[in-house]
mmCIF file of C-alpha atoms in Angstrom:
data_model
loop_
_atom_site.group_PDB
_atom_site.id
_atom_site.type_symbol
_atom_site.label_atom_id
_atom_site.label_comp_id
_atom_site.label_asym_id
_atom_site.label_seq_id
_atom_site.Cartn_x
_atom_site.Cartn_y
_atom_site.Cartn_z
ATOM 1 C CA UNK A 957 17.990 17.976 9.665
ATOM 2 C CA UNK A 958 17.095 15.492 6.233
ATOM 3 C CA UNK A 959 14.622 16.580 4.810
ATOM 4 C CA UNK A 960 12.045 13.645 3.212
ATOM 5 C CA UNK A 961 10.764 15.149 0.419
ATOM 6 C CA UNK A 962 13.207 14.703 -1.229
ATOM 7 C CA UNK A 963 12.907 11.401 -2.015
ATOM 8 C CA UNK A 964 8.972 11.365 -2.722
ATOM 9 C CA UNK A 965 7.844 11.546 -5.822
ATOM 10 C CA UNK A 966 6.724 14.596 -7.473
ATOM 11 C CA UNK A 967 2.759 13.784 -7.772
ATOM 12 C CA UNK A 968 3.009 12.668 -4.284
ATOM 13 C CA UNK A 969 4.536 15.371 -3.355
ATOM 14 C CA UNK A 970 1.935 18.025 -4.322
ATOM 15 C CA UNK A 971 -0.425 15.346 -3.471
ATOM 16 C CA UNK A 972 0.243 16.100 0.319
ATOM 17 C CA UNK A 973 0.620 20.110 0.016
ATOM 18 C CA UNK A 974 -3.559 19.968 -0.892
ATOM 19 C CA UNK A 975 -5.428 20.374 2.387
ATOM 20 C CA UNK A 976 -6.093 17.514 5.008
ATOM 21 C CA UNK A 977 -9.553 17.410 4.065
ATOM 22 C CA UNK A 978 -8.645 16.888 -0.057
ATOM 23 C CA UNK A 979 -5.944 14.036 1.245
ATOM 24 C CA UNK A 980 -8.437 12.204 3.144
ATOM 25 C CA UNK A 981 -10.953 11.864 1.003
ATOM 26 C CA UNK A 982 -7.992 10.861 -1.632
ATOM 27 C CA UNK A 983 -6.706 8.398 0.220
ATOM 28 C CA UNK A 984 -9.296 6.855 2.510
ATOM 29 C CA UNK A 985 -11.526 5.813 -1.212
ATOM 30 C CA UNK A 986 -7.812 4.758 -2.597
ATOM 31 C CA UNK A 987 -7.546 2.376 0.226
ATOM 32 C CA UNK A 988 -10.856 0.965 -0.281
ATOM 33 C CA UNK A 989 -10.873 0.499 -4.566
ATOM 34 C CA UNK A 990 -7.405 -0.772 -4.169
ATOM 35 C CA UNK A 991 -8.294 -3.508 -0.749
ATOM 36 C CA UNK A 992 -10.823 -4.665 -3.724
ATOM 37 C CA UNK A 993 -8.827 -4.227 -6.434
ATOM 38 C CA UNK A 994 -4.915 -6.007 -4.551
ATOM 39 C CA UNK A 995 -6.154 -7.555 -1.982
ATOM 40 C CA UNK A 996 -9.740 -9.643 -2.715
ATOM 41 C CA UNK A 997 -9.321 -10.570 -6.344
ATOM 42 C CA UNK A 998 -5.845 -10.454 -7.035
ATOM 43 C CA UNK A 999 -3.987 -11.477 -3.963
ATOM 44 C CA UNK A 1000 -7.071 -14.267 -3.146
ATOM 45 C CA UNK A 1001 -6.439 -15.628 -6.827
ATOM 46 C CA UNK A 1002 -2.479 -15.888 -6.340
ATOM 47 C CA UNK A 1003 -3.470 -17.690 -3.167
ATOM 48 C CA UNK A 1004 -5.957 -20.132 -5.014
ATOM 49 C CA UNK A 1005 -3.950 -21.049 -7.490
ATOM 50 C CA UNK A 1006 -0.830 -21.664 -5.349
ATOM 51 C CA UNK A 1007 -3.303 -23.877 -3.446
ATOM 52 C CA UNK A 1008 -4.511 -25.669 -6.889
ATOM 53 C CA UNK A 1009 -1.540 -26.486 -7.367
ATOM 54 C CA UNK A 1010 -0.335 -27.863 -4.330
ATOM 55 C CA UNK A 1011 2.375 -24.805 -3.637
ATOM 56 C CA UNK A 1012 0.222 -22.546 -0.959
ATOM 57 C CA UNK A 1013 3.256 -22.267 2.164
ATOM 58 C CA UNK A 1014 4.007 -19.903 5.247
ATOM 59 C CA UNK A 1015 6.673 -18.501 2.621
ATOM 60 C CA UNK A 1016 4.691 -19.043 -0.997
ATOM 61 C CA UNK A 1017 1.748 -17.233 0.602
ATOM 62 C CA UNK A 1018 4.166 -13.871 1.546
ATOM 63 C CA UNK A 1019 5.621 -13.824 -2.200
ATOM 64 C CA UNK A 1020 2.172 -13.470 -3.154
ATOM 65 C CA UNK A 1021 0.868 -10.983 -1.030
ATOM 66 C CA UNK A 1022 4.573 -8.655 -2.565
ATOM 67 C CA UNK A 1023 3.677 -10.035 -5.590
ATOM 68 C CA UNK A 1024 -0.048 -8.539 -5.666
ATOM 69 C CA UNK A 1025 0.898 -5.456 -3.354
ATOM 70 C CA UNK A 1026 3.562 -5.246 -6.571
ATOM 71 C CA UNK A 1027 1.123 -4.781 -8.992
ATOM 72 C CA UNK A 1028 -1.017 -2.204 -7.289
ATOM 73 C CA UNK A 1029 1.955 -0.945 -7.355
ATOM 74 C CA UNK A 1030 3.650 -0.395 -11.532
ATOM 75 C CA UNK A 1031 -0.184 0.376 -11.297
ATOM 76 C CA UNK A 1032 -0.413 3.065 -9.582
ATOM 77 C CA UNK A 1033 2.938 5.076 -8.559
ATOM 78 C CA UNK A 1034 4.402 7.227 -10.818
ATOM 79 C CA UNK A 1035 7.661 6.078 -11.907
ATOM 80 C CA UNK A 1036 10.290 8.166 -11.642
ATOM 81 C CA UNK A 1037 14.733 7.215 -11.454
ATOM 82 C CA UNK A 1038 14.703 4.226 -9.059
ATOM 83 C CA UNK A 1039 17.439 5.466 -6.252
ATOM 84 C CA UNK A 1040 18.509 4.218 -3.402
ATOM 85 C CA UNK A 1041 17.336 6.297 -1.630
ATOM 86 C CA UNK A 1042 13.706 5.962 -3.956
ATOM 87 C CA UNK A 1043 13.913 1.883 -3.324
ATOM 88 C CA UNK A 1044 14.031 1.509 0.473
ATOM 89 C CA UNK A 1045 11.291 4.387 0.064
ATOM 90 C CA UNK A 1046 8.842 2.962 -2.058
ATOM 91 C CA UNK A 1047 9.126 -0.720 0.180
ATOM 92 C CA UNK A 1048 8.855 1.012 3.637
ATOM 93 C CA UNK A 1049 6.232 2.991 1.494
ATOM 94 C CA UNK A 1050 4.722 0.695 -0.290
ATOM 95 C CA UNK A 1051 5.233 -2.691 -0.013
ATOM 96 C CA UNK A 1052 5.071 -3.454 3.841
ATOM 97 C CA UNK A 1053 1.690 -1.675 4.583
ATOM 98 C CA UNK A 1054 0.031 -4.351 1.101
ATOM 99 C CA UNK A 1055 1.693 -7.222 2.879
ATOM 100 C CA UNK A 1056 0.669 -5.699 6.696
ATOM 101 C CA UNK A 1057 -2.945 -5.436 4.464
ATOM 102 C CA UNK A 1058 -2.675 -8.580 2.582
ATOM 103 C CA UNK A 1059 -2.506 -10.754 6.015
ATOM 104 C CA UNK A 1060 -4.925 -8.968 8.489
ATOM 105 C CA UNK A 1061 -7.154 -9.969 5.195
ATOM 106 C CA UNK A 1062 -6.002 -13.209 5.414
ATOM 107 C CA UNK A 1063 -5.687 -13.380 8.798
ATOM 108 C CA UNK A 1064 -8.982 -11.824 10.168
ATOM 109 C CA UNK A 1065 -10.504 -11.059 7.188
ATOM 110 C CA UNK A 1066 -11.886 -8.439 4.572
ATOM 111 C CA UNK A 1067 -14.108 -6.156 6.036
ATOM 112 C CA UNK A 1068 -11.310 -5.906 8.722
ATOM 113 C CA UNK A 1069 -8.501 -6.052 6.939
ATOM 114 C CA UNK A 1070 -10.598 -2.717 5.050
ATOM 115 C CA UNK A 1071 -11.474 -0.990 8.118
ATOM 116 C CA UNK A 1072 -7.597 -1.144 8.889
ATOM 117 C CA UNK A 1073 -6.009 -0.302 5.497
ATOM 118 C CA UNK A 1074 -9.321 3.260 4.816
ATOM 119 C CA UNK A 1075 -9.195 3.967 8.635
ATOM 120 C CA UNK A 1076 -4.883 3.990 9.590
ATOM 121 C CA UNK A 1077 -5.111 7.512 7.061
ATOM 122 C CA UNK A 1078 -7.439 9.098 9.963
ATOM 123 C CA UNK A 1079 -3.921 8.738 11.995
ATOM 124 C CA UNK A 1080 -1.360 9.064 8.993
ATOM 125 C CA UNK A 1081 -2.554 11.790 6.823
ATOM 126 C CA UNK A 1082 -2.746 14.395 9.687
ATOM 127 C CA UNK A 1083 0.855 13.279 10.941
ATOM 128 C CA UNK A 1084 2.279 14.102 7.380
ATOM 129 C CA UNK A 1085 0.201 17.573 7.720
ATOM 130 C CA UNK A 1086 2.949 17.849 10.808
ATOM 131 C CA UNK A 1087 6.070 16.295 9.173
ATOM 132 C CA UNK A 1088 5.954 17.197 5.504
ATOM 133 C CA UNK A 1089 4.509 20.303 4.560
#
């Protein structure tokens, strides 16, 4: 069976082996702060600028979602050699959820996006304990 841990960044691979309670606290706090920084501020500013420039369309708003999440990744994810596997993993693991949280924020508001983003770790971290440790 293929072990997905081989494509994890080293720091993340070490983190998911920590006790569940520590990971829950870490990832829930991180999700909370990331929503404030990258959804409430960065994404909102990008959408505001698009609206001011009269360039706000569904495509440019999705692009703003992707850009704000890529800024998040660039600031917070350890950088290692990028292979096709790592790029695919990072896209699925980091970009897709960030776009989802930005869409929820745009559609339902900040509090709902915050609850969804933080709350998902209550289910994800125990699942990661089973799958990857």
